[in-house]
Coordinates of N, CA, C and O in Angstrom, one line a residue:
M21 N -5.1 89.8 79.1 CA -6.1 90.1 78.0 C -7.5 89.9 78.6 O -7.7 88.8 79.1
T22 N -8.4 90.8 78.5 CA -9.7 90.5 78.9 C -10.5 89.7 77.9 O -10.1 89.6 76.7
S23 N -11.6 89.1 78.3 CA -12.3 88.2 77.4 C -12.9 88.9 76.2 O -13.2 88.3 75.2
T24 N -13.1 90.2 76.3 CA -13.7 91.0 75.2 C -12.6 91.5 74.2 O -13.0 92.0 73.2
T25 N -11.4 91.4 74.5 CA -10.3 91.9 73.7 C -9.9 90.8 72.7 O -9.6 89.7 73.1
L26 N -9.9 91.1 71.4 CA -9.4 90.2 70.4 C -7.9 90.1 70.4 O -7.3 91.2 70.6
I27 N -7.4 88.9 70.3 CA -5.9 88.8 70.3 C -5.2 89.7 69.3 O -4.2 90.2 69.5
C28 N -5.9 89.9 68.1 CA -5.3 90.7 67.0 C -5.3 92.2 67.4 O -4.7 92.9 66.7
D29 N -5.9 92.5 68.5 CA -5.9 93.9 68.9 C -4.9 94.2 70.0 O -4.7 95.3 70.4
T30 N -4.1 93.2 70.3 CA -3.1 93.4 71.4 C -1.8 93.8 70.8 O -1.5 93.6 69.6
Q31 N -1.0 94.4 71.7 CA 0.3 94.9 71.2 C 1.2 93.7 70.8 O 1.9 93.8 69.8
P32 N 1.2 92.6 71.6 CA 2.1 91.5 71.2 C 1.8 91.0 69.8 O 2.6 90.6 69.0
W33 N 0.5 91.0 69.4 CA 0.1 90.6 68.1 C 0.7 91.5 67.0 O 1.2 91.1 66.0
K34 N 0.5 92.8 67.3 CA 1.0 93.8 66.4 C 2.5 93.8 66.2 O 3.0 93.9 65.1
D35 N 3.2 93.5 67.4 CA 4.7 93.4 67.3 C 5.1 92.2 66.5 O 6.0 92.3 65.7
L36 N 4.4 91.1 66.7 CA 4.7 89.9 65.9 C 4.4 90.1 64.5 O 5.2 89.7 63.6
K37 N 3.3 90.7 64.1 CA 3.0 90.9 62.7 C 4.0 91.8 62.0 O 4.4 91.5 60.9
A38 N 4.5 92.8 62.7 CA 5.5 93.7 62.1 C 6.8 92.9 62.0 O 7.5 93.1 61.0
H39 N 7.1 92.1 63.0 CA 8.3 91.3 62.9 C 8.3 90.3 61.7 O 9.3 90.1 61.1
V40 N 7.1 89.7 61.5 CA 7.0 88.8 60.4 C 7.3 89.5 59.1 O 8.0 88.9 58.2
E41 N 6.9 90.7 58.9 CA 7.2 91.5 57.7 C 8.7 91.6 57.5 O 9.2 91.5 56.4
D42 N 9.4 91.9 58.6 CA 10.8 92.0 58.6 C 11.5 90.7 58.3 O 12.4 90.6 57.5
I43 N 11.1 89.6 58.9 CA 11.7 88.3 58.8 C 11.5 87.7 57.4 O 12.3 87.0 56.9
K44 N 10.5 88.1 56.7 CA 10.2 87.7 55.4 C 11.3 88.1 54.4 O 11.6 87.4 53.4
K45 N 12.0 89.1 54.8 CA 13.1 89.6 53.9 C 14.4 88.8 54.1 O 15.4 89.1 53.4
T46 N 14.4 87.9 55.1 CA 15.6 87.2 55.4 C 15.5 85.8 54.8 O 14.4 85.1 55.0
H47 N 16.5 85.3 54.1 CA 16.5 84.0 53.6 C 16.9 83.0 54.6 O 17.8 83.2 55.5
L48 N 16.3 81.8 54.6 CA 16.5 80.7 55.5 C 18.0 80.3 55.5 O 18.6 80.1 56.5
R49 N 18.6 80.4 54.3 CA 20.0 80.0 54.2 C 20.9 80.9 55.1 O 21.8 80.5 55.7
D50 N 20.5 82.2 55.1 CA 21.3 83.2 56.0 C 21.1 82.8 57.5 O 22.0 82.9 58.3
L51 N 19.9 82.5 57.8 CA 19.6 82.1 59.2 C 20.4 80.8 59.6 O 20.9 80.7 60.7
M52 N 20.4 79.9 58.7 CA 21.1 78.6 58.9 C 22.6 78.8 59.0 O 23.3 78.0 59.6
N53 N 23.2 79.8 58.5 CA 24.6 80.1 58.6 C 25.0 80.6 60.0 O 26.2 80.7 60.3
N54 N 24.0 81.0 60.8 CA 24.3 81.4 62.1 C 24.3 80.2 63.1 O 23.2 79.8 63.5
K55 N 25.5 79.7 63.4 CA 25.6 78.5 64.2 C 25.0 78.7 65.6 O 24.3 77.8 66.1
E56 N 25.3 79.8 66.2 CA 24.7 80.1 67.5 C 23.2 80.1 67.5 O 22.6 79.5 68.4
R57 N 22.6 80.7 66.5 CA 21.1 80.8 66.4 C 20.6 79.3 66.3 O 19.7 78.9 67.0
C58 N 21.2 78.5 65.4 CA 20.8 77.2 65.2 C 20.8 76.3 66.5 O 19.9 75.6 66.9
E59 N 21.9 76.5 67.2 CA 22.1 75.8 68.5 C 21.0 76.2 69.5 O 20.5 75.4 70.3
Q60 N 20.7 77.5 69.6 CA 19.7 78.0 70.5 C 18.3 77.6 70.1 O 17.4 77.7 71.0
M61 N 18.1 77.1 68.9 CA 16.8 76.8 68.5 C 16.6 75.3 68.4 O 15.8 74.7 67.6
M62 N 17.4 74.6 69.2 CA 17.2 73.1 69.4 C 17.0 72.9 70.9 O 17.7 73.4 71.7
V63 N 15.9 72.1 71.2 CA 15.6 71.9 72.6 C 15.4 70.4 72.8 O 14.8 69.7 72.0
E64 N 15.9 69.9 73.9 CA 15.6 68.5 74.3 C 14.9 68.5 75.6 O 15.3 69.2 76.6
F65 N 13.8 67.8 75.7 CA 13.1 67.7 77.0 C 12.4 66.4 77.1 O 11.7 66.0 76.1
D66 N 12.5 65.7 78.2 CA 11.8 64.5 78.5 C 11.9 63.5 77.4 O 10.9 62.9 77.0
G67 N 13.1 63.3 76.8 CA 13.3 62.3 75.8 C 12.9 62.7 74.4 O 13.0 62.0 73.4
M68 N 12.5 64.0 74.2 CA 12.1 64.5 72.9 C 13.1 65.5 72.5 O 13.6 66.3 73.3
F69 N 13.4 65.6 71.2 CA 14.3 66.6 70.6 C 13.5 67.4 69.6 O 12.9 66.8 68.7
L70 N 13.6 68.7 69.7 CA 12.9 69.6 68.8 C 13.9 70.5 68.2 O 14.7 71.2 68.9
D71 N 14.0 70.5 66.9 CA 14.9 71.4 66.2 C 14.0 72.3 65.3 O 13.5 71.8 64.2
Y72 N 13.9 73.5 65.7 CA 13.1 74.4 64.9 C 14.0 75.5 64.2 O 13.5 76.5 63.8
S73 N 15.3 75.1 64.1 CA 16.2 76.1 63.5 C 16.0 76.2 62.0 O 16.4 77.2 61.4
R74 N 15.3 75.3 61.4 CA 15.0 75.3 60.0 C 13.7 76.1 59.6 O 13.1 75.9 58.6
Q75 N 13.3 76.9 60.5 CA 12.1 77.8 60.3 C 12.6 79.2 60.1 O 13.7 79.6 60.7
C76 N 11.9 80.0 59.4 CA 12.2 81.4 59.2 C 11.9 82.1 60.5 O 10.8 82.8 60.6
A77 N 12.7 81.9 61.5 CA 12.4 82.5 62.8 C 13.8 82.8 63.5 O 14.8 82.1 63.2
T78 N 13.7 83.7 64.4 CA 14.9 84.0 65.2 C 14.5 83.9 66.7 O 13.4 83.7 67.0
L79 N 15.5 84.1 67.5 CA 15.2 84.1 69.0 C 14.2 85.3 69.3 O 13.4 85.2 70.2
D80 N 14.3 86.4 68.5 CA 13.4 87.5 68.7 C 11.9 87.0 68.3 O 11.0 87.4 69.0
T81 N 11.8 86.2 67.3 CA 10.5 85.7 66.9 C 10.0 84.9 68.0 O 8.8 85.0 68.4
M82 N 10.8 84.0 68.6 CA 10.3 83.2 69.7 C 9.9 84.0 70.9 O 8.8 83.7 71.5
D83 N 10.6 85.0 71.2 CA 10.3 85.9 72.3 C 8.9 86.6 72.0 O 8.1 86.7 72.9
K84 N 8.7 87.0 70.8 CA 7.4 87.6 70.5 C 6.3 86.6 70.6 O 5.1 87.0 71.0
L85 N 6.5 85.4 70.2 CA 5.5 84.3 70.3 C 5.2 84.1 71.8 O 4.0 83.9 72.1
Y86 N 6.2 84.0 72.6 CA 5.9 83.8 74.1 C 5.1 85.0 74.6 O 4.2 84.7 75.4
K87 N 5.4 86.2 74.2 CA 4.6 87.3 74.7 C 3.2 87.3 74.2 O 2.3 87.6 74.9
L88 N 3.0 86.8 73.0 CA 1.6 86.6 72.5 C 0.9 85.6 73.3 O -0.3 85.7 73.6
A89 N 1.6 84.5 73.6 CA 0.9 83.4 74.4 C 0.5 84.0 75.8 O -0.5 83.6 76.3
E90 N 1.4 84.8 76.3 CA 1.0 85.4 77.6 C -0.2 86.3 77.5 O -1.1 86.3 78.3
A91 N -0.2 87.1 76.4 CA -1.3 88.0 76.2 C -2.6 87.3 76.0 O -3.7 87.8 76.4
A92 N -2.5 86.1 75.4 CA -3.7 85.3 75.2 C -4.1 84.4 76.4 O -5.0 83.6 76.4
S93 N -3.3 84.5 77.5 CA -3.5 83.7 78.7 C -3.5 82.2 78.3 O -4.3 81.5 78.8
L94 N -2.6 81.8 77.5 CA -2.5 80.5 77.0 C -2.4 79.4 78.1 O -3.2 78.4 78.1
K95 N -1.5 79.6 79.1 CA -1.4 78.7 80.2 C -2.7 78.5 80.9 O -3.1 77.4 81.2
Q96 N -3.4 79.6 81.2 CA -4.6 79.5 81.9 C -5.7 78.8 81.1 O -6.5 78.0 81.6
Q97 N -5.7 79.1 79.8 CA -6.7 78.4 78.9 C -6.4 76.9 78.8 O -7.4 76.1 78.8
I98 N -5.2 76.5 78.8 CA -4.9 75.1 78.8 C -5.3 74.4 80.1 O -5.9 73.4 80.0
N99 N -5.1 75.1 81.2 CA -5.5 74.6 82.5 C -7.0 74.5 82.5 O -7.6 73.5 83.0
R100 N -7.7 75.5 82.0 CA -9.2 75.4 81.9 C -9.7 74.3 81.0 O -10.7 73.6 81.4
M101 N -9.0 74.0 79.9 CA -9.3 72.9 79.1 C -9.2 71.6 79.8 O -10.1 70.8 79.8
Y102 N -8.1 71.4 80.5 CA -7.9 70.1 81.2 C -8.8 70.0 82.3 O -9.1 68.8 82.7
S103 N -9.3 71.0 82.9 CA -10.2 70.9 84.0 C -11.7 70.8 83.6 O -12.6 70.6 84.4
G104 N -11.9 70.8 82.3 CA -13.3 70.6 81.8 C -14.2 71.8 81.8 O -15.4 71.7 81.6
E105 N -13.6 73.0 81.9 CA -14.4 74.2 81.9 C -15.0 74.4 80.5 O -14.4 74.0 79.5
H106 N -16.1 75.2 80.5 CA -16.7 75.5 79.2 C -16.0 76.6 78.5 O -16.4 77.8 78.6
I107 N -15.0 76.2 77.8 CA -14.2 77.3 77.1 C -14.6 77.4 75.6 O -14.2 78.3 74.9
N108 N -15.4 76.5 75.1 CA -16.0 76.6 73.8 C -17.2 77.6 73.9 O -18.3 77.1 74.3
S109 N -17.0 78.8 73.7 CA -18.0 79.8 74.0 C -19.2 79.8 73.0 O -20.3 80.1 73.3
T110 N -18.9 79.3 71.8 CA -20.0 79.3 70.8 C -21.0 78.2 71.1 O -22.2 78.3 70.8
E111 N -20.5 77.1 71.7 CA -21.4 76.0 72.0 C -21.6 75.9 73.5 O -22.3 74.9 74.0
D112 N -21.0 76.7 74.3 CA -21.1 76.7 75.8 C -20.9 75.3 76.3 O -21.7 74.7 77.0
R113 N -19.7 74.7 75.9 CA -19.4 73.4 76.4 C -17.9 73.3 76.6 O -17.1 74.1 76.2
S114 N -17.5 72.2 77.2 CA -16.0 71.8 77.4 C -15.5 71.5 76.0 O -16.2 71.0 75.1
V115 N -14.2 71.7 75.9 CA -13.5 71.1 74.7 C -12.7 69.9 75.3 O -11.9 70.1 76.2
L116 N -12.9 68.8 74.7 CA -12.4 67.6 75.4 C -11.4 66.8 74.5 O -11.3 65.6 74.5
H117 N -10.6 67.6 73.7 CA -9.6 67.0 72.9 C -8.7 66.1 73.7 O -8.2 65.1 73.3
V118 N -8.4 66.6 74.9 CA -7.4 65.9 75.7 C -8.0 64.5 76.2 O -7.2 63.6 76.4
A119 N -9.3 64.4 76.3 CA -9.9 63.1 76.7 C -9.6 62.1 75.6 O -9.6 60.9 75.9
L120 N -9.5 62.4 74.4 CA -9.2 61.5 73.3 C -7.9 60.8 73.4 O -7.7 59.7 72.9
R121 N -6.9 61.5 74.1 CA -5.6 61.0 74.2 C -5.3 60.5 75.6 O -4.1 60.1 75.9
A122 N -6.2 60.6 76.5 CA -6.0 60.3 77.9 C -5.9 58.8 78.2 O -6.7 58.1 77.6
P123 N -5.1 58.4 79.1 CA -5.1 57.0 79.5 C -6.4 56.7 80.1 O -7.1 57.6 80.7
R124 N -6.8 55.4 80.1 CA -8.1 55.0 80.7 C -8.4 55.4 82.1 O -9.5 55.6 82.5
D125 N -7.3 55.5 82.9 CA -7.5 55.8 84.3 C -7.5 57.3 84.6 O -7.6 57.7 85.8
T126 N -7.4 58.1 83.6 CA -7.4 59.6 83.8 C -8.8 60.0 84.1 O -9.8 59.5 83.7
V127 N -8.9 61.1 85.0 CA -10.2 61.7 85.3 C -10.2 63.1 84.7 O -9.4 63.9 85.0
I128 N -11.1 63.3 83.7 CA -11.4 64.6 83.1 C -12.9 64.8 83.3 O -13.7 64.2 82.6
N129 N -13.2 65.8 84.1 CA -14.6 66.0 84.4 C -15.2 67.1 83.5 O -14.5 68.1 83.3
S130 N -16.4 66.9 83.0 CA -17.1 67.9 82.3 C -18.5 67.8 82.9 O -19.2 66.8 82.9
D131 N -19.0 69.0 83.4 CA -20.3 69.0 84.0 C -20.5 68.0 85.1 O -21.5 67.4 85.2
G132 N -19.4 67.8 85.9 CA -19.5 66.9 87.0 C -19.3 65.4 86.7 O -19.5 64.6 87.6
K133 N -19.0 65.1 85.5 CA -18.9 63.7 85.1 C -17.6 63.4 84.4 O -17.1 64.2 83.6
N134 N -16.9 62.3 84.8 CA -15.7 61.9 84.2 C -16.0 61.4 82.8 O -16.7 60.4 82.6
V135 N -15.5 62.0 81.8 CA -15.9 61.7 80.4 C -14.9 60.7 79.8 O -15.2 60.1 78.7
V136 N -13.8 60.4 80.5 CA -12.8 59.5 79.9 C -13.4 58.1 79.6 O -13.1 57.5 78.6
P137 N -14.2 57.5 80.6 CA -14.7 56.1 80.3 C -15.6 56.1 79.0 O -15.6 55.2 78.2
D138 N -16.4 57.2 78.8 CA -17.2 57.3 77.6 C -16.4 57.4 76.4 O -16.7 56.7 75.3
V139 N -15.3 58.1 76.4 CA -14.4 58.3 75.3 C -13.8 56.9 75.0 O -13.7 56.5 73.8
W140 N -13.3 56.2 76.0 CA -12.7 54.9 75.8 C -13.7 53.9 75.2 O -13.3 53.0 74.5
N141 N -14.9 54.0 75.6 CA -16.0 53.1 75.1 C -16.1 53.3 73.6 O -16.1 52.3 72.9
V142 N -16.1 54.5 73.1 CA -16.2 54.8 71.7 C -14.9 54.4 71.0 O -14.9 53.7 69.9
L143 N -13.7 54.6 71.6 CA -12.5 54.2 71.0 C -12.4 52.7 70.9 O -11.9 52.2 69.9
D144 N -12.9 52.0 71.9 CA -12.9 50.5 71.8 C -13.8 50.0 70.7 O -13.4 49.1 70.0
K145 N -14.9 50.7 70.5 CA -15.8 50.3 69.4 C -15.2 50.6 68.0 O -15.3 49.8 67.1
I146 N -14.5 51.7 67.9 CA -13.8 52.0 66.7 C -12.7 51.0 66.4 O -12.5 50.5 65.3
K147 N -11.9 50.6 67.4 CA -10.9 49.6 67.3 C -11.5 48.3 66.8 O -11.0 47.6 65.9
D148 N -12.6 47.9 67.5 CA -13.2 46.6 67.1 C -13.7 46.6 65.7 O -13.4 45.7 64.9
F149 N -14.3 47.7 65.3 CA -14.8 47.8 63.9 C -13.6 47.8 62.9 O -13.6 47.0 61.9
S150 N -12.5 48.5 63.2 CA -11.3 48.6 62.4 C -10.7 47.2 62.2 O -10.3 46.8 61.1
E151 N -10.6 46.5 63.3 CA -10.0 45.1 63.3 C -10.8 44.2 62.4 O -10.3 43.3 61.7
K152 N -12.1 44.3 62.5 CA -13.0 43.4 61.7 C -12.8 43.7 60.2 O -12.8 42.8 59.4
V153 N -12.7 45.0 59.9 CA -12.5 45.4 58.5 C -11.2 44.9 58.0 O -11.0 44.3 56.9
R154 N -10.1 45.1 58.8 CA -8.8 44.7 58.4 C -8.6 43.2 58.2 O -7.9 42.7 57.4
S155 N -9.2 42.5 59.1 CA -9.1 41.0 59.1 C -9.9 40.3 58.1 O -9.7 39.2 57.8
G156 N -10.9 41.1 57.5 CA -11.8 40.5 56.5 C -12.9 39.7 57.1 O -13.5 38.9 56.4
S157 N -13.1 39.8 58.4 CA -14.1 38.9 59.1 C -15.5 39.4 58.7 O -16.5 38.7 58.9
W158 N -15.6 40.6 58.1 CA -16.9 41.0 57.6 C -17.0 40.5 56.2 O -16.2 40.7 55.4
V159 N -18.1 39.9 55.9 CA -18.3 39.3 54.6 C -19.5 40.0 53.9 O -20.4 40.5 54.6
L160 N -19.5 40.0 52.6 CA -20.6 40.6 51.8 C -21.8 39.7 51.7 O -21.7 38.5 51.3
K161 N -22.9 40.2 52.2 CA -24.2 39.4 52.1 C -25.2 40.3 51.6 O -25.6 41.3 52.2
G162 N -25.7 40.0 50.4 CA -26.7 40.8 49.8 C -26.3 42.2 49.5 O -27.1 43.2 49.6
G163 N -25.0 42.4 49.2 CA -24.5 43.7 48.8 C -24.2 44.6 50.1 O -23.7 45.7 49.9
I164 N -24.3 44.1 51.3 CA -24.0 44.8 52.5 C -22.9 44.1 53.2 O -22.9 42.9 53.4
K165 N -21.9 44.9 53.6 CA -20.7 44.3 54.3 C -21.0 44.2 55.8 O -21.4 45.2 56.4
Y166 N -20.9 43.0 56.4 CA -21.1 42.8 57.8 C -19.9 42.6 58.6 O -18.9 42.1 58.1

């Protein structure tokens, strides 16, 4: 998909949209009666178990979702996000959601600077503030809580 193409203008989007209209006609109870489908919609990886058999979806749905992800260059976009590229086009900046969850020793560069230490500095301040509030160590003086 080129950067000027909207995802809703792609064939995988149109295929998925048409499929959704079809799948809406199917009751979840009928899908759950298909033991093979249910087994195929359970995944275990790296100690995590995901059971999405209780969704109004089929293996065809999943295939269409994978094709949509490919059309959107999702893997490449994720890699660009992790590398700190400016993928927020409206603000011309990095999206650093991953830095909020990164271990302290992780390096995530944005504009040539590792942003993880700055993120952890703020997270530590939030934790300190939260612990003071929870412990009641802040007392009311003149109507202001310290």
